[in-house]
Coordinates of C-alpha atoms and ligand atoms in Angstrom, one line a residue:
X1 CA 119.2 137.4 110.5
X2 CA 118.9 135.2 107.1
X3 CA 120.6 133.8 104.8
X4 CA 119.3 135.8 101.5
X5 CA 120.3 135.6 97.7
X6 CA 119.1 138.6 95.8
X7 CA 118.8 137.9 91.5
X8 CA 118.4 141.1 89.4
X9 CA 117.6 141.1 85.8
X10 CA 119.4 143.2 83.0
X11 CA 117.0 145.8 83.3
X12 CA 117.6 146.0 87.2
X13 CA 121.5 146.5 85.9
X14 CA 120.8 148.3 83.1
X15 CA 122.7 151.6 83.6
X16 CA 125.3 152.5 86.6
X17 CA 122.4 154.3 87.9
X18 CA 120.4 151.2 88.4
X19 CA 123.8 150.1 89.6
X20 CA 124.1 152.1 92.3
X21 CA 120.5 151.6 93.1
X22 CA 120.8 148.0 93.1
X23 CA 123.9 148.5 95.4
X24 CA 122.3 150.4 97.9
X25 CA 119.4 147.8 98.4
X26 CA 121.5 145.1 98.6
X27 CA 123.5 147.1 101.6
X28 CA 120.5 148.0 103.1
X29 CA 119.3 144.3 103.9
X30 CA 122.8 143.7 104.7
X31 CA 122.9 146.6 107.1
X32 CA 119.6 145.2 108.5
X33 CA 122.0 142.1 109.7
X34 CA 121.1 139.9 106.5
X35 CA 124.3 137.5 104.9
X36 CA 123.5 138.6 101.1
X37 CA 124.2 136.9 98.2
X38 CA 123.3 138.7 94.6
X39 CA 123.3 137.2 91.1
X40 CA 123.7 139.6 88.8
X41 CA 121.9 139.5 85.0
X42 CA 123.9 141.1 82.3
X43 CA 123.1 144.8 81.4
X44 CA 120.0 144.8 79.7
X45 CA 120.9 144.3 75.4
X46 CA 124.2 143.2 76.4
X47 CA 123.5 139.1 75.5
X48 CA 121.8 140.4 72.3
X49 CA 124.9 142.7 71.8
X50 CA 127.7 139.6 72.3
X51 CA 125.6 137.5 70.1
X52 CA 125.0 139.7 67.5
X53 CA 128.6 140.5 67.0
X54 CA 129.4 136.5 66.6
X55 CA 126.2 136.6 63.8
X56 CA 128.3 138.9 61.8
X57 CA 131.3 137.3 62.0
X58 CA 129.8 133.9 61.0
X59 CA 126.2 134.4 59.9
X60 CA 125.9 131.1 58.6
X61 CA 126.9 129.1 61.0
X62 CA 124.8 127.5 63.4
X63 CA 125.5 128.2 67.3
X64 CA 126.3 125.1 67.9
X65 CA 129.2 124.7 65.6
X66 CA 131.3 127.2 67.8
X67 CA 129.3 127.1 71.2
X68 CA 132.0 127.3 73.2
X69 CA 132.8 130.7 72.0
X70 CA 129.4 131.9 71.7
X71 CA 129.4 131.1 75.7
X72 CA 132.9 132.1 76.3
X73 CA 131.6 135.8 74.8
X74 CA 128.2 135.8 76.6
X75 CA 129.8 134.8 79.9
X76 CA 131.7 138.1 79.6
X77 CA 128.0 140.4 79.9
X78 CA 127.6 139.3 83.7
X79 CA 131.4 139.0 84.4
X80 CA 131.2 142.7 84.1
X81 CA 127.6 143.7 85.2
X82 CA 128.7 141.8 88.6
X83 CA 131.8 143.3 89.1
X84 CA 130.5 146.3 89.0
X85 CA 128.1 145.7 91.2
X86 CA 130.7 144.9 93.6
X87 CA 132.4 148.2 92.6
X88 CA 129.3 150.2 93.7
X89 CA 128.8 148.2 96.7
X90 CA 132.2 149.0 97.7
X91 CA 131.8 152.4 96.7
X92 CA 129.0 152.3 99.4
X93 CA 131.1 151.4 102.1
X94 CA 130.7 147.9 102.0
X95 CA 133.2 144.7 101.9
X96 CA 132.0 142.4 98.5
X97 CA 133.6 140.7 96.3
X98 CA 132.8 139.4 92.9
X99 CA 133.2 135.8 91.4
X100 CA 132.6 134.4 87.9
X101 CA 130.7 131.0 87.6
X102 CA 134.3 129.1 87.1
X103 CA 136.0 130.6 90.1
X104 CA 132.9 129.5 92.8
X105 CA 132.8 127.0 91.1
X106 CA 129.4 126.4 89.2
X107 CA 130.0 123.3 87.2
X108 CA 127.9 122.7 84.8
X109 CA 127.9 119.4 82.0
X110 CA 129.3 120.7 78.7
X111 CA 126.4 121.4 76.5
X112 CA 126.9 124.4 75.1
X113 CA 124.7 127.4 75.5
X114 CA 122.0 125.6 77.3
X115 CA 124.2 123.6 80.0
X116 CA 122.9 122.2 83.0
X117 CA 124.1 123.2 86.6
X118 CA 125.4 119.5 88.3
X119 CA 126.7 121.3 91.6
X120 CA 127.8 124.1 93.6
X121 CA 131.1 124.3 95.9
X122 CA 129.7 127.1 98.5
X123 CA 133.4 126.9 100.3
X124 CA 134.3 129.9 98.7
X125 CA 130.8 131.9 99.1
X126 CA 130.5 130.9 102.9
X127 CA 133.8 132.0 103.9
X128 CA 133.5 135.4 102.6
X129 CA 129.9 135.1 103.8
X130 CA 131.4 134.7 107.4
X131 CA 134.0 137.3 107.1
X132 CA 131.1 139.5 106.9
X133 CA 131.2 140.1 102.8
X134 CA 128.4 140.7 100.6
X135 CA 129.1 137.9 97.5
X136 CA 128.2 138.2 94.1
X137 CA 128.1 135.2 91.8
X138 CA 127.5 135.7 88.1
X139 CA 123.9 134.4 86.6
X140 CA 124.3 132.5 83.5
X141 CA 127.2 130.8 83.6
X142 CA 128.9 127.9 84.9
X143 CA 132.2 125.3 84.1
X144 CA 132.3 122.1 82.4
X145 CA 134.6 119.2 83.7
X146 CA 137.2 120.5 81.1
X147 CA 137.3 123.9 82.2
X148 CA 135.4 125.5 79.4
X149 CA 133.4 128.4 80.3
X150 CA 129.4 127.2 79.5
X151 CA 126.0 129.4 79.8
X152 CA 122.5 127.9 80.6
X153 CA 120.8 129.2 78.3
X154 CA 119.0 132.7 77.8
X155 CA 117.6 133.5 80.8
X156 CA 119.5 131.2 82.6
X157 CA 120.3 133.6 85.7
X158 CA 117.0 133.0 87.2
X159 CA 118.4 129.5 87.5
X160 CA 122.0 130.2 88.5
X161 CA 120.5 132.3 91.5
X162 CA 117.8 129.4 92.3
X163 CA 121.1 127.0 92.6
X164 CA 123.3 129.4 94.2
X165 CA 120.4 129.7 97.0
X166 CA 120.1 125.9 97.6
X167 CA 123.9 125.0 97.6
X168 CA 124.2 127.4 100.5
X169 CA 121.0 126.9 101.7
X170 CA 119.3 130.5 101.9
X171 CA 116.1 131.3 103.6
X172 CA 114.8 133.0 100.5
X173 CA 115.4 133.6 97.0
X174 CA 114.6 136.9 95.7
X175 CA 114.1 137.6 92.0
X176 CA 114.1 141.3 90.9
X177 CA 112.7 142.0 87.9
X178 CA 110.6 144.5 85.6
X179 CA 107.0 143.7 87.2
X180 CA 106.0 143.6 90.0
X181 CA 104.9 139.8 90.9
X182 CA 103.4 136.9 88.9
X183 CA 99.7 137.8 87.7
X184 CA 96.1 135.8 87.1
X185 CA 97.1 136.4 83.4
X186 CA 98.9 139.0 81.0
X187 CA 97.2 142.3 82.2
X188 CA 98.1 143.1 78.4
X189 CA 95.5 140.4 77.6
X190 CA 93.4 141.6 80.8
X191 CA 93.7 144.9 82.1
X192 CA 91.5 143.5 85.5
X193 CA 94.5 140.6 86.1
X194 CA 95.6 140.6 89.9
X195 CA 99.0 139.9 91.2
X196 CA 99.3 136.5 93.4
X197 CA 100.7 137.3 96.8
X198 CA 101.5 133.5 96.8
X199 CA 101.3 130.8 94.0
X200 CA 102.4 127.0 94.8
X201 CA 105.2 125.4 92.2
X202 CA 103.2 123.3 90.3
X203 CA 101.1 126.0 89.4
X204 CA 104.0 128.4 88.9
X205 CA 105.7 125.5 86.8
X206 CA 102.6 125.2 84.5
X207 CA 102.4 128.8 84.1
X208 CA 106.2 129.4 83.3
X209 CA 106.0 126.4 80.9
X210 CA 102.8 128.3 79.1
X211 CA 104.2 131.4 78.4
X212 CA 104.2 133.6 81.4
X213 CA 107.7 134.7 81.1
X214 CA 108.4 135.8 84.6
X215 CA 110.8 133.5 85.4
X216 CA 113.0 130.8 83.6
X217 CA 111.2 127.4 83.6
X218 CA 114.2 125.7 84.9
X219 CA 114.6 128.0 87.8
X220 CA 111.5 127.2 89.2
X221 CA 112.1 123.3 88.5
X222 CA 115.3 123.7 90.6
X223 CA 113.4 125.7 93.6
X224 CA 110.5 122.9 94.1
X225 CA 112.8 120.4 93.8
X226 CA 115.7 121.9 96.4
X227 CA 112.6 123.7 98.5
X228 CA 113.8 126.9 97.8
X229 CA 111.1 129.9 98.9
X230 CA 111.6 132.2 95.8
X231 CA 110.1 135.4 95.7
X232 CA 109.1 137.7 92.6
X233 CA 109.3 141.9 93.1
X234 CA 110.1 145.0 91.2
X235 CA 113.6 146.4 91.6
X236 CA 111.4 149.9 90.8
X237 CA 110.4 150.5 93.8
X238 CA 113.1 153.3 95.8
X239 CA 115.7 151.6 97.3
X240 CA 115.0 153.0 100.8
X241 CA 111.7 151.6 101.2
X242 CA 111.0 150.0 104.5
X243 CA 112.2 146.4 104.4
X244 CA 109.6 144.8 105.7
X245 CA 107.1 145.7 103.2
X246 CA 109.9 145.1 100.6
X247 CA 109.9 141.9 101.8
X248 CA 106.7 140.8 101.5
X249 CA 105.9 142.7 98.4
X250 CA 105.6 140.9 95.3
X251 CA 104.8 137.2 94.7
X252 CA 106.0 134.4 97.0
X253 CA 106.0 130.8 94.9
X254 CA 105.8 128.5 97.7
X255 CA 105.9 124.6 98.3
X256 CA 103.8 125.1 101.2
X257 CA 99.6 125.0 100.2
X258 CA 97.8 127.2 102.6
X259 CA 94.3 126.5 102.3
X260 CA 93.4 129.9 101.0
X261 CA 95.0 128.9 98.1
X262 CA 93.4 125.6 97.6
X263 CA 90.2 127.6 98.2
X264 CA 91.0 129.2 94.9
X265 CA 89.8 126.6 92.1
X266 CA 91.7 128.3 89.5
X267 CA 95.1 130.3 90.2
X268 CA 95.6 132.1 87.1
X269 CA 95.0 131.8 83.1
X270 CA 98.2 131.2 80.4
X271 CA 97.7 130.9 77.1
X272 CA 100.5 130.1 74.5
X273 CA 100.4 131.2 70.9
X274 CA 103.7 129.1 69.9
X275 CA 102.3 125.7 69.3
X276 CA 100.9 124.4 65.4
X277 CA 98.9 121.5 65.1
X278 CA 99.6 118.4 62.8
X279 CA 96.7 116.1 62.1
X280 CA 97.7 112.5 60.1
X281 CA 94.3 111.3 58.5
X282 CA 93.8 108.3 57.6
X283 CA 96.1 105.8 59.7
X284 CA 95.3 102.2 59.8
X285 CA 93.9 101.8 63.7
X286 CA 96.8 99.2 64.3
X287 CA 99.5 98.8 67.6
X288 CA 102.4 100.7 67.4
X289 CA 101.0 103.7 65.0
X290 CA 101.4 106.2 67.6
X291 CA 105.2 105.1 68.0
X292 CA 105.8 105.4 64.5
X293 CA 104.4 108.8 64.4
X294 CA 105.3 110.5 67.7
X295 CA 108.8 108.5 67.8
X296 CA 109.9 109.7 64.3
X297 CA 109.2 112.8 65.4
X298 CA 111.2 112.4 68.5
X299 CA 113.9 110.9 66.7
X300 CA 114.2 114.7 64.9
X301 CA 114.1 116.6 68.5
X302 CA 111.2 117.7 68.3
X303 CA 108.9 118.2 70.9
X304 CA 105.3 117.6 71.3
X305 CA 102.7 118.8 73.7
X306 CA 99.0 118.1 73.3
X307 CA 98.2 114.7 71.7
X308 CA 95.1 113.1 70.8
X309 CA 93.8 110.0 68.7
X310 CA 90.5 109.8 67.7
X311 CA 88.1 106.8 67.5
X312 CA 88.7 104.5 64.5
X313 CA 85.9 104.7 61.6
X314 CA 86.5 101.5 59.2
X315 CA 90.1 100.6 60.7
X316 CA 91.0 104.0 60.4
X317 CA 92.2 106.7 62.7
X318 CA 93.1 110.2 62.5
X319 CA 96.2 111.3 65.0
X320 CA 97.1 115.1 66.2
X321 CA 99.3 116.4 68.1
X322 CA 100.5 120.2 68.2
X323 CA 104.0 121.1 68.3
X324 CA 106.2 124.7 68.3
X325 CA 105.5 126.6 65.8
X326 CA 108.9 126.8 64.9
X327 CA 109.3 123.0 64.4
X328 CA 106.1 123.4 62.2
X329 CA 107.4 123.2 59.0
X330 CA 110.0 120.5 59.5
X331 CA 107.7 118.4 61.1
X332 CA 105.2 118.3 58.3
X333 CA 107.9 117.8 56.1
X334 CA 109.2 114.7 57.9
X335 CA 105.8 113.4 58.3
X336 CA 105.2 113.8 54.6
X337 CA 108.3 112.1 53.2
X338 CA 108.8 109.5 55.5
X339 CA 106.3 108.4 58.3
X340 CA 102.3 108.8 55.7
X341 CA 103.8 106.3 53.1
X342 CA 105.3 104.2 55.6
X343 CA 102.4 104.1 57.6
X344 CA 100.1 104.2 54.8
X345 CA 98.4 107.1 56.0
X346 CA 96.1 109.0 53.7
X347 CA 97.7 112.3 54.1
X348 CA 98.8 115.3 56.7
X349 CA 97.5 118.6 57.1
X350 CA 98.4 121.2 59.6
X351 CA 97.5 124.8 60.7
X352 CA 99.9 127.0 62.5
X353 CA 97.1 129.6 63.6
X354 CA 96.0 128.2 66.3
X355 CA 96.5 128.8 70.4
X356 CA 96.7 127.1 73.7
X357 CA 94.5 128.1 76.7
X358 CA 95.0 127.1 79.9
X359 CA 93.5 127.2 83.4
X360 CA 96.1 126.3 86.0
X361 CA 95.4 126.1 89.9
X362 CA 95.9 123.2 93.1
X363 CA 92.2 123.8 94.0
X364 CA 91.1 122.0 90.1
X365 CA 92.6 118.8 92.5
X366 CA 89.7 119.0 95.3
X367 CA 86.9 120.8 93.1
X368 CA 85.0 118.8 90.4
X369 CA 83.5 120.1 87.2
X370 CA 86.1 122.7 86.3
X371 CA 86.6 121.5 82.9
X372 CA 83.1 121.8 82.3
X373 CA 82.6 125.6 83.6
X374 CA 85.6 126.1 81.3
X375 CA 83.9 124.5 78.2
X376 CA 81.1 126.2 78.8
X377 CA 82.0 129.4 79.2
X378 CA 83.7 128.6 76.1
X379 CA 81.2 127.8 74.2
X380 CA 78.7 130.6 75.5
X381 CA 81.2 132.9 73.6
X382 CA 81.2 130.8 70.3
X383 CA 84.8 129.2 70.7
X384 CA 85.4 126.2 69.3
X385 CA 87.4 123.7 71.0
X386 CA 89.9 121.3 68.9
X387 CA 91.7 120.1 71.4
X388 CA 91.6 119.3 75.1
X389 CA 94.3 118.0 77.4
X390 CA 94.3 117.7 81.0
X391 CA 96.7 117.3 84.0
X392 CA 96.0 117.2 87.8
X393 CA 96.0 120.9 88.2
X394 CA 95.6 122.1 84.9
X395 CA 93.3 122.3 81.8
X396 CA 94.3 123.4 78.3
X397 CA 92.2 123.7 75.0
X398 CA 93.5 124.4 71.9
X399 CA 91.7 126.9 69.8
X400 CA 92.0 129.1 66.9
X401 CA 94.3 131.5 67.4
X402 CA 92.2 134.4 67.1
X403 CA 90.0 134.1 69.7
X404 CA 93.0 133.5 72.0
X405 CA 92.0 136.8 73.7
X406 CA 88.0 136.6 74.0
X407 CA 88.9 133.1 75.4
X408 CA 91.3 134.5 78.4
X409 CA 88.6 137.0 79.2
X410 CA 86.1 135.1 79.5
X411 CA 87.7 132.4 81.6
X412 CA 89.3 135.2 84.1
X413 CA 86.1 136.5 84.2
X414 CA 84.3 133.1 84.6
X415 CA 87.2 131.3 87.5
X416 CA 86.5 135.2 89.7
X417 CA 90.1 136.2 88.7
X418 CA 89.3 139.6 88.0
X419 CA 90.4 142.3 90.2
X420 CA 87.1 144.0 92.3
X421 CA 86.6 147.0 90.6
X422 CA 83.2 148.0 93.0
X423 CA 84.9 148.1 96.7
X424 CA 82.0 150.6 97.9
X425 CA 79.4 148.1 96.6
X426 CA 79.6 146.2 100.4
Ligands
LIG1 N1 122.0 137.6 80.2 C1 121.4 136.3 79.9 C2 120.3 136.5 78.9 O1 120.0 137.6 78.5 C3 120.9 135.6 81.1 C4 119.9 136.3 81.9 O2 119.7 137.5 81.8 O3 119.2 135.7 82.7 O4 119.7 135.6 78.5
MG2 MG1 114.9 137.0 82.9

């Protein structure tokens, strides 16, 4: 018998069909002698549905002029989608009972629409654990110190669950979704990607935080730092499939490194097509030019990612860093007007079409010349490289955007992610 928190994702909840399905899952690992907890998602559209309604009602006003509304209505998509989980669940025969963030409580600081979670009061949760209950918390939502109702952001009930599991300390965190685990790459990109039956957190945090949308980046945050074993699987498979192969299924993300997966040099590929990059030419090569630039830049909150500086010809240095390609625009702008004439730069150019590629895994630590089987491989299919940046366990090169594609193929191919198409060949 564990401890076990269950999340499932709007889609999981998306009609009272899924409902019931959902329901009859969850009462099957309880029946199997399991304490459950389950954090709901809203039903799938419903977030876009609440939103959209407050967009007509004020379409020119930013969110964050009347976030405490906007949260007070999209709080109200898993207040519902969780009570009627527990409706289904009790239609089932079981004992549940439903809370909202505010009534466990979740408290959260008061940042609108993207709060953070400071802590959890399990009181509530274990007693109706003990009295034999399954509990459902809402995802998404929490209470600030004033009482406000707050969200944490879209997405956010990967985290809620994530919380909920460490606060009461579960054995595992599972996180039903639409897919089936966490892959080598997009199998859009790569029909031949393979799922991970286990991935570590730093490698799952690099992936999350490059585009591989599986789970919320701060969820996973929140699981390596509590040491919370979180699992990815499909709510698509029948309900009444054996539990022991439900509960291995998917993709474990793990804080323990077996050495199988250090034996791996590279875990997977993620590539991001949100970033621009923003080259200032010209810069006198002097101390402090990188603060002017980068802490202007900050000042706007804005964030940057790749950086680089190249050598100084004649006192002179050109500067580029990438940022999203949503801050694009502003960015050049405030680089034009303010930071090249007080700098005295010679001028600012920039190029939105352009891509990150990444190779992410714990064995890049104990293996040497990675990088260099990456550039090469690379360069063997013509891609130019404008940008290189590199962590412990990770590589990333910006590149033009159109060979974002040709690039992830080639590197899956290259690191042996592919999936063995010739089994018979042995
Ligand atoms: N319902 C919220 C959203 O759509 C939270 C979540 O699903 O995780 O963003
Ligand atoms: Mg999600």
């Amino acid at each position: 018998m564990a401890l076990i928190v269950h999340k499932y994702g709007g889609t999981s909840m998306g009609s009272t069909e899924r409902i019931r399905n959902v329901a009859r899952r969850v009462a099957k690992w309880h029946r199997a002698g399991h304490q459950m907890v389950v954090v709901p998602s809203a039903m799938s559209g419903e977030t876009n549905r609440l939103l959209a309604l407050a967009k007509e009602l004020a379409p020119d006003k930013p969110g964050k002029s009347h976030g405490r509304e906007l949260d007070a209505l999209a709080a109200t998509g898993e207040q519902a989608s969780s009570a009627l989980l527990a409706i289904a669940l009790q239609a089932e025969g079981m004992d549940a009972v439903s809370y909202s963030g505010w009534q466990v409580p979740i408290k959260t600081n008061d940042a609108y629409t993207k709060a953070r979670i400071e802590s959890i009061d399990d009181a509530r949760i274990r007693a109706d654990l003990d009295a034999g209950k399954v509990v459902i918390v809402t995802g998404f939502q929490g209470v600030d110190p004033q009482g406000n109702i707050t969200t944490l952001g879209r997405g956010g009930s990967d985290t809620s669950a994530v919380a909920v599991a460490a606060a009461i300390k579960a054995a595992e965190c599972l996180i039903y979704t639409d897919v089936d685990g966490v892959y080598t790459t997009d199998p859009r990109v790569v029909p031949e990607a393979r799922r991970l039956e286990r991935v570590s957190f730093e490698e799952m945090l690099e992936m999350a935080s490059m585009g591989s949308k599986v789970l919320q980046i701060r969820s996973v945050e929140f699981a390596g730092k509590y040491k919370v074993p979180l699992r990815v699987l499909s709510s698509f498979t029948p309900w009444d499939i054996d539990l022991n192969e439900e509960a291995s299924s998917g993709t474990l993300i793990t804080f323990e490194e077996s050495e199988e997966m250090e034996q791996a040099v590279v875990s997977g590929i993620a590539f991001n097509r949100d970033e621009a990059k923003i080259s200032v030419l010209g810069v006198p090569d002097k101390p402090g030019i990188a603060f002017q630039i980068l802490g202007s830049v900050a000042d706007a909150n804005i964030e940057v990612d790749v950086i680089i500086q190249n050598l100084s010809k004649e006192g002179k240095t050109d500067f580029s860093f990438t940022v999203h390609r949503n801050d694009f625009q502003k960015t050049m702008d405030l680089l034009k007007s303010k930071v090249v004439p007080a700098l005295g730069a010679s001028d600012v150019v920039g190029d939105a079409k352009i891509c990150k590629v990444s190779i992410v895994g714990i064995g890049m630590r104990s293996h040497v010349g990675v990088a260099s089987r990456m550039f090469k491989s690379l360069s063997d299919e013509g891609i130019n490289i404008q940008m290189i940046s590199t962590s412990e366990i990770k590589t990333s090169v910006v590149i033009d955007e159109k060979y974002m594609e040709l690039a992830v193929r080639a590197l899956h191919r290259e690191f042996d992610l592919d999936q063995p198409t010739d089994t018979l060949a042995a």
